[in-house]
PDB file of C-alpha atoms in Angstrom:
ATOM      1  CA  MET S  23      10.774  -1.320  10.155  1.00  0.00           C
ATOM      2  CA  LEU S  24      13.426   1.084   8.755  1.00  0.00           C
ATOM      3  CA  GLN S  25      13.392   4.813   9.233  1.00  0.00           C
ATOM      4  CA  CYS S  26      14.846   7.602   7.062  1.00  0.00           C
ATOM      5  CA  TYR S  27      15.165  11.315   7.474  1.00  0.00           C
ATOM      6  CA  PHE S  28      16.122  13.591   4.585  1.00  0.00           C
ATOM      7  CA  ASP S  29      16.691  17.420   4.187  1.00  0.00           C
ATOM      8  CA  ASP S  30      17.687  19.709   1.345  1.00  0.00           C
ATOM      9  CA  SER S  31      20.592  22.233   0.866  1.00  0.00           C
ATOM     10  CA  GLY S  32      21.453  24.488  -1.952  1.00  0.00           C
ATOM     11  CA  THR S  33      17.755  25.058  -2.870  1.00  0.00           C
ATOM     12  CA  HIS S  34      18.185  28.877  -2.702  1.00  0.00           C
ATOM     13  CA  ASP S  35      17.963  30.964  -5.858  1.00  0.00           C
ATOM     14  CA  ASN S  36      21.018  30.946  -7.995  1.00  0.00           C
ATOM     15  CA  ALA S  37      22.545  27.969  -6.367  1.00  0.00           C
ATOM     16  CA  LYS S  38      25.034  26.151  -8.706  1.00  0.00           C
ATOM     17  CA  VAL S  39      24.193  22.588  -7.202  1.00  0.00           C
ATOM     18  CA  VAL S  40      21.221  21.350  -5.078  1.00  0.00           C
ATOM     19  CA  ALA S  41      21.427  18.438  -2.690  1.00  0.00           C
ATOM     20  CA  TRP S  42      19.037  16.254  -0.749  1.00  0.00           C
ATOM     21  CA  GLY S  43      20.585  13.933   1.869  1.00  0.00           C
ATOM     22  CA  GLY S  44      19.953  12.092   5.194  1.00  0.00           C
ATOM     23  CA  LEU S  45      20.101   8.774   6.894  1.00  0.00           C
ATOM     24  CA  VAL S  46      18.580   5.509   6.948  1.00  0.00           C
ATOM     25  CA  GLY S  47      18.461   2.846   9.816  1.00  0.00           C
ATOM     26  CA  ASN S  48      16.327   0.894  12.007  1.00  0.00           C
ATOM     27  CA  VAL S  49      14.105   2.288  14.813  1.00  0.00           C
ATOM     28  CA  ASP S  50      16.440   1.269  17.591  1.00  0.00           C
ATOM     29  CA  ALA S  51      19.436   3.030  15.897  1.00  0.00           C
ATOM     30  CA  PHE S  52      17.512   6.294  15.590  1.00  0.00           C
ATOM     31  CA  GLU S  53      16.286   6.045  19.119  1.00  0.00           C
ATOM     32  CA  LYS S  54      19.839   5.844  20.422  1.00  0.00           C
ATOM     33  CA  LEU S  55      20.956   8.524  18.124  1.00  0.00           C
ATOM     34  CA  ASP S  56      18.249  10.760  19.329  1.00  0.00           C
ATOM     35  CA  THR S  57      19.374  10.267  22.931  1.00  0.00           C
ATOM     36  CA  ALA S  58      22.935  11.113  22.167  1.00  0.00           C
ATOM     37  CA  TRP S  59      21.899  14.019  20.071  1.00  0.00           C
ATOM     38  CA  ARG S  60      19.717  15.655  22.642  1.00  0.00           C
ATOM     39  CA  ARG S  61      22.502  15.175  25.218  1.00  0.00           C
ATOM     40  CA  ALA S  62      25.057  16.906  22.899  1.00  0.00           C
ATOM     41  CA  LEU S  63      22.485  19.767  22.332  1.00  0.00           C
ATOM     42  CA  SER S  64      22.268  20.181  26.023  1.00  0.00           C
ATOM     43  CA  LEU S  65      26.093  20.252  26.734  1.00  0.00           C
ATOM     44  CA  SER S  66      27.135  22.445  23.699  1.00  0.00           C
ATOM     45  CA  ILE S  67      30.325  24.279  24.429  1.00  0.00           C
ATOM     46  CA  GLU S  68      31.273  25.196  28.034  1.00  0.00           C
ATOM     47  CA  GLY S  69      29.893  28.722  28.850  1.00  0.00           C
ATOM     48  CA  LYS S  70      27.427  28.540  25.951  1.00  0.00           C
ATOM     49  CA  PRO S  71      23.639  28.045  26.451  1.00  0.00           C
ATOM     50  CA  PRO S  72      22.183  24.777  25.264  1.00  0.00           C
ATOM     51  CA  LEU S  73      21.369  24.643  21.575  1.00  0.00           C
ATOM     52  CA  GLU S  74      17.789  24.449  20.383  1.00  0.00           C
ATOM     53  CA  LYS S  75      18.852  22.479  17.424  1.00  0.00           C
ATOM     54  CA  PHE S  76      21.963  21.681  15.437  1.00  0.00           C
ATOM     55  CA  SER S  77      22.045  23.175  12.007  1.00  0.00           C
ATOM     56  CA  LEU S  78      25.280  22.617  10.244  1.00  0.00           C
ATOM     57  CA  SER S  79      24.862  25.522   7.809  1.00  0.00           C
ATOM     58  CA  HIS S  80      24.156  27.897  10.754  1.00  0.00           C
ATOM     59  CA  CYS S  81      27.284  26.445  12.533  1.00  0.00           C
ATOM     60  CA  ALA S  82      29.622  26.684   9.499  1.00  0.00           C
ATOM     61  CA  ASN S  83      28.475  30.208   8.805  1.00  0.00           C
ATOM     62  CA  ALA S  84      28.255  31.430  12.497  1.00  0.00           C
ATOM     63  CA  TRP S  85      24.494  32.147  12.090  1.00  0.00           C
ATOM     64  CA  ASP S  86      21.910  32.486  14.723  1.00  0.00           C
ATOM     65  CA  GLU S  87      22.682  30.416  17.713  1.00  0.00           C
ATOM     66  CA  PHE S  88      26.359  30.156  16.641  1.00  0.00           C
ATOM     67  CA  ALA S  89      26.780  33.986  16.074  1.00  0.00           C
ATOM     68  CA  ASP S  90      29.074  34.300  19.068  1.00  0.00           C
ATOM     69  CA  TYR S  91      31.084  31.057  18.615  1.00  0.00           C
ATOM     70  CA  LYS S  92      34.713  31.237  17.794  1.00  0.00           C
ATOM     71  CA  PRO S  93      35.829  29.150  14.668  1.00  0.00           C
ATOM     72  CA  ALA S  94      37.547  26.513  16.770  1.00  0.00           C
ATOM     73  CA  GLU S  95      34.324  26.175  18.849  1.00  0.00           C
ATOM     74  CA  ARG S  96      32.168  25.828  15.770  1.00  0.00           C
ATOM     75  CA  ASP S  97      34.578  23.228  14.351  1.00  0.00           C
ATOM     76  CA  LEU S  98      34.393  21.329  17.718  1.00  0.00           C
ATOM     77  CA  VAL S  99      30.589  21.261  17.644  1.00  0.00           C
ATOM     78  CA  ARG S 100      30.642  20.338  14.130  1.00  0.00           C
ATOM     79  CA  ARG S 101      32.888  17.295  14.847  1.00  0.00           C
ATOM     80  CA  THR S 102      30.821  16.290  17.760  1.00  0.00           C
ATOM     81  CA  PHE S 103      27.606  15.792  15.799  1.00  0.00           C
ATOM     82  CA  ARG S 104      29.514  14.298  12.860  1.00  0.00           C
ATOM     83  CA  ASN S 105      30.836  11.703  15.063  1.00  0.00           C
ATOM     84  CA  LEU S 106      27.441  10.985  16.541  1.00  0.00           C
ATOM     85  CA  ILE S 107      26.368   9.988  12.955  1.00  0.00           C
ATOM     86  CA  ILE S 108      29.460   7.857  12.362  1.00  0.00           C
ATOM     87  CA  GLU S 109      29.194   6.119  15.655  1.00  0.00           C
ATOM     88  CA  HIS S 110      25.491   4.949  15.315  1.00  0.00           C
ATOM     89  CA  ASP S 111      24.123   2.485  12.943  1.00  0.00           C
ATOM     90  CA  VAL S 112      22.596   4.781  10.458  1.00  0.00           C
ATOM     91  CA  ALA S 113      23.836   5.022   6.845  1.00  0.00           C
ATOM     92  CA  PRO S 114      24.264   8.437   5.162  1.00  0.00           C
ATOM     93  CA  ILE S 115      22.565   8.877   1.662  1.00  0.00           C
ATOM     94  CA  ALA S 116      22.856  11.999  -0.392  1.00  0.00           C
ATOM     95  CA  PHE S 117      22.331  13.079  -3.922  1.00  0.00           C
ATOM     96  CA  THR S 118      23.567  16.434  -5.469  1.00  0.00           C
ATOM     97  CA  VAL S 119      22.604  17.619  -8.943  1.00  0.00           C
ATOM     98  CA  SER S 120      24.372  20.172 -10.998  1.00  0.00           C
ATOM     99  CA  VAL S 121      21.771  22.955 -11.751  1.00  0.00           C
ATOM    100  CA  ARG S 122      23.479  23.927 -15.141  1.00  0.00           C
ATOM    101  CA  ASP S 123      23.471  20.365 -16.321  1.00  0.00           C
ATOM    102  CA  TRP S 124      19.889  19.865 -15.377  1.00  0.00           C
ATOM    103  CA  ASN S 125      18.723  22.867 -17.061  1.00  0.00           C
ATOM    104  CA  ALA S 126      20.764  22.047 -20.315  1.00  0.00           C
ATOM    105  CA  ALA S 127      19.636  18.357 -20.347  1.00  0.00           C
ATOM    106  CA  SER S 128      15.913  18.685 -19.610  1.00  0.00           C
ATOM    107  CA  THR S 129      13.271  20.175 -21.984  1.00  0.00           C
ATOM    108  CA  PRO S 130      10.425  22.539 -20.768  1.00  0.00           C
ATOM    109  CA  VAL S 131       8.076  19.346 -20.858  1.00  0.00           C
ATOM    110  CA  ASP S 132      10.549  17.539 -18.453  1.00  0.00           C
ATOM    111  CA  ARG S 133      10.632  20.428 -16.159  1.00  0.00           C
ATOM    112  CA  MET S 134       6.908  20.771 -16.179  1.00  0.00           C
ATOM    113  CA  LEU S 135       6.377  17.253 -15.076  1.00  0.00           C
ATOM    114  CA  LEU S 136       9.581  16.665 -13.020  1.00  0.00           C
ATOM    115  CA  GLY S 137      10.239  20.136 -11.506  1.00  0.00           C
ATOM    116  CA  ASP S 138      13.565  21.613 -11.125  1.00  0.00           C
ATOM    117  CA  ALA S 139      16.982  20.114 -10.210  1.00  0.00           C
ATOM    118  CA  GLN S 140      16.217  19.642  -6.558  1.00  0.00           C
ATOM    119  CA  ASN S 141      13.497  17.297  -7.381  1.00  0.00           C
ATOM    120  CA  LEU S 142      15.932  14.940  -9.156  1.00  0.00           C
ATOM    121  CA  ALA S 143      18.044  14.931  -5.849  1.00  0.00           C
ATOM    122  CA  PHE S 144      14.896  14.169  -3.952  1.00  0.00           C
ATOM    123  CA  PHE S 145      13.961  11.307  -6.193  1.00  0.00           C
ATOM    124  CA  GLY S 146      17.531   9.912  -5.856  1.00  0.00           C
ATOM    125  CA  CYS S 147      17.064   9.731  -1.984  1.00  0.00           C
ATOM    126  CA  LEU S 148      13.616   8.336  -2.280  1.00  0.00           C
ATOM    127  CA  ASP S 149      14.785   5.677  -4.928  1.00  0.00           C
ATOM    128  CA  ALA S 150      17.932   4.555  -2.870  1.00  0.00           C
ATOM    129  CA  THR S 151      15.634   4.042   0.151  1.00  0.00           C
ATOM    130  CA  GLY S 152      13.234   2.005  -1.763  1.00  0.00           C
ATOM    131  CA  LYS S 153      15.954  -0.225  -2.949  1.00  0.00           C
ATOM    132  CA  ILE S 154      17.362  -0.642   0.516  1.00  0.00           C
ATOM    133  CA  ALA S 155      13.790  -1.602   1.716  1.00  0.00           C
ATOM    134  CA  GLY S 156      13.487  -3.972  -1.197  1.00  0.00           C
ATOM    135  CA  ALA S 157      16.806  -5.675  -0.439  1.00  0.00           C
ATOM    136  CA  THR S 158      16.067  -6.106   3.327  1.00  0.00           C
ATOM    137  CA  GLY S 159      12.261  -6.853   2.859  1.00  0.00           C
ATOM    138  CA  ASP S 160      11.422  -4.121   5.402  1.00  0.00           C
ATOM    139  CA  SER S 161       8.905  -1.235   5.127  1.00  0.00           C
ATOM    140  CA  VAL S 162      10.390   2.312   5.524  1.00  0.00           C
ATOM    141  CA  SER S 163       8.969   5.339   6.960  1.00  0.00           C
ATOM    142  CA  CYS S 164      10.476   8.499   5.351  1.00  0.00           C
ATOM    143  CA  HIS S 165      10.428  11.740   7.243  1.00  0.00           C
ATOM    144  CA  PHE S 166      11.207  15.045   5.381  1.00  0.00           C
ATOM    145  CA  ASP S 167      11.688  18.704   6.489  1.00  0.00           C
ATOM    146  CA  GLN S 168       8.139  20.252   6.601  1.00  0.00           C
ATOM    147  CA  GLY S 169       9.530  23.407   4.925  1.00  0.00           C
ATOM    148  CA  GLN S 170       9.861  21.253   1.733  1.00  0.00           C
ATOM    149  CA  ALA S 171       6.361  19.949   1.932  1.00  0.00           C
ATOM    150  CA  GLY S 172       5.675  22.348  -1.105  1.00  0.00           C
ATOM    151  CA  ILE S 173       7.672  20.096  -3.513  1.00  0.00           C
ATOM    152  CA  PRO S 174       5.201  19.855  -6.375  1.00  0.00           C
ATOM    153  CA  LEU S 175       2.904  16.783  -5.835  1.00  0.00           C
ATOM    154  CA  ASN S 176       3.292  15.825  -9.517  1.00  0.00           C
ATOM    155  CA  SER S 177       7.062  15.647  -8.952  1.00  0.00           C
ATOM    156  CA  VAL S 178       6.612  13.246  -6.059  1.00  0.00           C
ATOM    157  CA  LEU S 179       4.123  11.193  -7.964  1.00  0.00           C
ATOM    158  CA  ALA S 180       6.497  11.140 -10.937  1.00  0.00           C
ATOM    159  CA  ALA S 181       9.221   9.633  -8.726  1.00  0.00           C
ATOM    160  CA  TYR S 182       6.805   7.084  -7.659  1.00  0.00           C
ATOM    161  CA  GLN S 183       6.103   6.166 -11.210  1.00  0.00           C
ATOM    162  CA  PHE S 184       9.729   5.710 -11.986  1.00  0.00           C
ATOM    163  CA  MET S 185      10.467   3.381  -8.979  1.00  0.00           C
ATOM    164  CA  HIS S 186      10.024  -0.316  -9.069  1.00  0.00           C
ATOM    165  CA  PRO S 187       6.582  -1.013  -7.687  1.00  0.00           C
ATOM    166  CA  GLU S 188       7.972  -3.499  -5.022  1.00  0.00           C
ATOM    167  CA  HIS S 189      10.187  -0.799  -3.743  1.00  0.00           C
ATOM    168  CA  ARG S 190       7.583   2.072  -4.005  1.00  0.00           C
ATOM    169  CA  ASP S 191       4.928   0.088  -2.052  1.00  0.00           C
ATOM    170  CA  ARG S 192       7.322  -0.182   0.954  1.00  0.00           C
ATOM    171  CA  ILE S 193       7.635   3.581   1.507  1.00  0.00           C
ATOM    172  CA  SER S 194       5.499   5.932   3.429  1.00  0.00           C
ATOM    173  CA  ILE S 195       6.319   9.696   3.361  1.00  0.00           C
ATOM    174  CA  SER S 196       5.640  12.430   6.121  1.00  0.00           C
ATOM    175  CA  PHE S 197       6.819  15.926   6.615  1.00  0.00           C
ATOM    176  CA  SER S 198       7.840  17.023  10.184  1.00  0.00           C
ATOM    177  CA  SER S 199       9.572  19.966  12.051  1.00  0.00           C
ATOM    178  CA  VAL S 200      13.482  19.920  12.117  1.00  0.00           C
ATOM    179  CA  ILE S 201      13.327  21.074  15.756  1.00  0.00           C
ATOM    180  CA  ALA S 202      11.023  18.276  16.777  1.00  0.00           C
ATOM    181  CA  LEU S 203      12.981  15.378  15.180  1.00  0.00           C
ATOM    182  CA  THR S 204      16.687  15.118  15.693  1.00  0.00           C
ATOM    183  CA  GLY S 205      16.880  12.735  12.875  1.00  0.00           C
ATOM    184  CA  LEU S 206      16.121  15.693  10.622  1.00  0.00           C
ATOM    185  CA  GLN S 207      18.878  17.678  12.206  1.00  0.00           C
ATOM    186  CA  ALA S 208      21.196  14.876  11.417  1.00  0.00           C
ATOM    187  CA  ALA S 209      19.778  14.746   7.774  1.00  0.00           C
ATOM    188  CA  ASP S 210      20.508  18.552   7.616  1.00  0.00           C
ATOM    189  CA  THR S 211      24.188  17.726   8.383  1.00  0.00           C
ATOM    190  CA  ILE S 212      24.373  15.151   5.570  1.00  0.00           C
ATOM    191  CA  ALA S 213      22.537  17.415   3.125  1.00  0.00           C
ATOM    192  CA  TYR S 214      24.870  20.527   3.878  1.00  0.00           C
ATOM    193  CA  GLU S 215      28.010  18.326   3.489  1.00  0.00           C
ATOM    194  CA  ALA S 216      26.656  16.945   0.224  1.00  0.00           C
ATOM    195  CA  TYR S 217      25.944  20.357  -0.965  1.00  0.00           C
ATOM    196  CA  GLN S 218      29.494  21.676  -0.137  1.00  0.00           C
ATOM    197  CA  TYR S 219      30.930  18.579  -1.944  1.00  0.00           C
ATOM    198  CA  GLY S 220      28.813  19.477  -4.977  1.00  0.00           C
ATOM    199  CA  LEU S 221      30.401  23.052  -4.856  1.00  0.00           C
ATOM    200  CA  HIS S 222      33.889  21.361  -4.493  1.00  0.00           C
ATOM    201  CA  LEU S 223      33.243  19.509  -7.645  1.00  0.00           C
ATOM    202  CA  GLU S 224      32.192  22.626  -9.436  1.00  0.00           C
ATOM    203  CA  ASP S 225      35.169  24.704  -8.210  1.00  0.00           C
ATOM    204  CA  PRO S 226      37.780  22.791  -6.179  1.00  0.00           C
ATOM    205  CA  LYS S 227      40.097  25.823  -5.642  1.00  0.00           C
ATOM    206  CA  THR S 228      37.248  27.966  -4.010  1.00  0.00           C
ATOM    207  CA  HIS S 229      35.642  25.099  -2.163  1.00  0.00           C
ATOM    208  CA  PRO S 230      38.396  22.545  -0.944  1.00  0.00           C
ATOM    209  CA  LEU S 231      37.323  19.201   0.116  1.00  0.00           C
ATOM    210  CA  ASN S 232      36.131  19.095   3.861  1.00  0.00           C
ATOM    211  CA  PRO S 233      37.563  16.422   6.172  1.00  0.00           C
ATOM    212  CA  HIS S 234      34.310  16.270   7.846  1.00  0.00           C
ATOM    213  CA  PHE S 235      32.697  15.087   4.525  1.00  0.00           C
ATOM    214  CA  THR S 236      35.477  12.599   3.976  1.00  0.00           C
ATOM    215  CA  ASP S 237      34.859  10.977   7.317  1.00  0.00           C
ATOM    216  CA  LEU S 238      31.169  10.612   6.493  1.00  0.00           C
ATOM    217  CA  VAL S 239      31.767   9.262   2.937  1.00  0.00           C
ATOM    218  CA  ASN S 240      33.967   6.698   4.564  1.00  0.00           C
ATOM    219  CA  ARG S 241      31.170   5.528   6.811  1.00  0.00           C
ATOM    220  CA  LYS S 242      30.066   1.871   5.973  1.00  0.00           C
ATOM    221  CA  GLY S 243      27.048   1.874   3.796  1.00  0.00           C
ATOM    222  CA  ALA S 244      27.317   5.503   2.882  1.00  0.00           C
ATOM    223  CA  ILE S 245      26.020   6.591  -0.494  1.00  0.00           C
ATOM    224  CA  PHE S 246      27.014   9.965  -1.854  1.00  0.00           C
ATOM    225  CA  LEU S 247      26.279  10.523  -5.591  1.00  0.00           C
ATOM    226  CA  SER S 248      26.636  13.602  -7.646  1.00  0.00           C
ATOM    227  CA  LEU S 249      24.744  13.773 -10.847  1.00  0.00           C
ATOM    228  CA  HIS S 250      26.073  15.708 -13.828  1.00  0.00           C
ATOM    229  CA  ARG S 251      25.158  15.801 -17.510  1.00  0.00           C
ATOM    230  CA  LYS S 252      25.914  11.994 -18.322  1.00  0.00           C
ATOM    231  CA  GLU S 253      23.809  10.821 -15.245  1.00  0.00           C
ATOM    232  CA  ILE S 254      21.074  13.299 -16.057  1.00  0.00           C
ATOM    233  CA  ASP S 255      20.825  12.228 -19.563  1.00  0.00           C
ATOM    234  CA  GLU S 256      20.624   8.563 -18.620  1.00  0.00           C
ATOM    235  CA  PHE S 257      17.846   9.362 -16.089  1.00  0.00           C
ATOM    236  CA  LEU S 258      15.871  11.446 -18.612  1.00  0.00           C
ATOM    237  CA  ILE S 259      16.161   8.682 -21.291  1.00  0.00           C
ATOM    238  CA  GLN S 260      14.331   6.174 -19.013  1.00  0.00           C
ATOM    239  CA  TRP S 261      11.907   8.844 -17.726  1.00  0.00           C
ATOM    240  CA  ARG S 262      10.734   9.684 -21.262  1.00  0.00           C
ATOM    241  CA  LYS S 263      10.328   6.023 -22.090  1.00  0.00           C
ATOM    242  CA  ILE S 264       8.069   5.700 -18.989  1.00  0.00           C
ATOM    243  CA  MET S 265       6.100   8.708 -19.931  1.00  0.00           C
ATOM    244  CA  ARG S 266       5.575   7.633 -23.397  1.00  0.00           C
ATOM    245  CA  PHE S 267       4.298   4.280 -22.142  1.00  0.00           C
ATOM    246  CA  LEU S 268       1.792   5.859 -19.608  1.00  0.00           C
ATOM    247  CA  LEU S 269       0.538   8.481 -21.998  1.00  0.00           C
ATOM    248  CA  GLY S 270       0.099   5.916 -24.744  1.00  0.00           C
TER     249      GLY S 270
END
């Protein structure tokens, strides 16, 4: 069986881009990652208390547990957890969506049935996972941040309708605590890096490309896709065909 963990980034009000991202791999790979991740949490930086969890957004912005970390210390911690992802047999997957392009391309009916831009990113992760499961013949257990359990049910159902039945039937979904599952903390790392990459595409001067992201992108099997007007239009054309068929 495959497992995957996904989290969101950029889903706050007025965000220019939204992202969903995470990791997919087998059970054994995630067990090994969990052991290494928890060890890294307990060690942290010399002279600092153990971390309750690793949140890349908190680390990058010196929030909460990282409030008294120096910039060099935060970069070291960021590198430590990034390397754990690279070193283990888990593949990063992330989708970012331009909010402006989604709002321009979609109609009120599209948004009523599909939700906002983040739901397209959510679907991208779900669909990519389904295709991996279909290619390997495995079933897959997907874990999402329980803080996002409020994603409209009709949007999740819409995503299922769009997926190939063979892929869809291999997926089960659950929502869990980020603190409880280190896989979700790793997913948070991927989602935040994808979000920052989306901002880079919107405004390269203000948001230069991050070397941490580059290292993750180069990881074998990594999928990082940024959806803009062209890709969104293509998705909506197919979506509307399906809806016309389902509605008769």
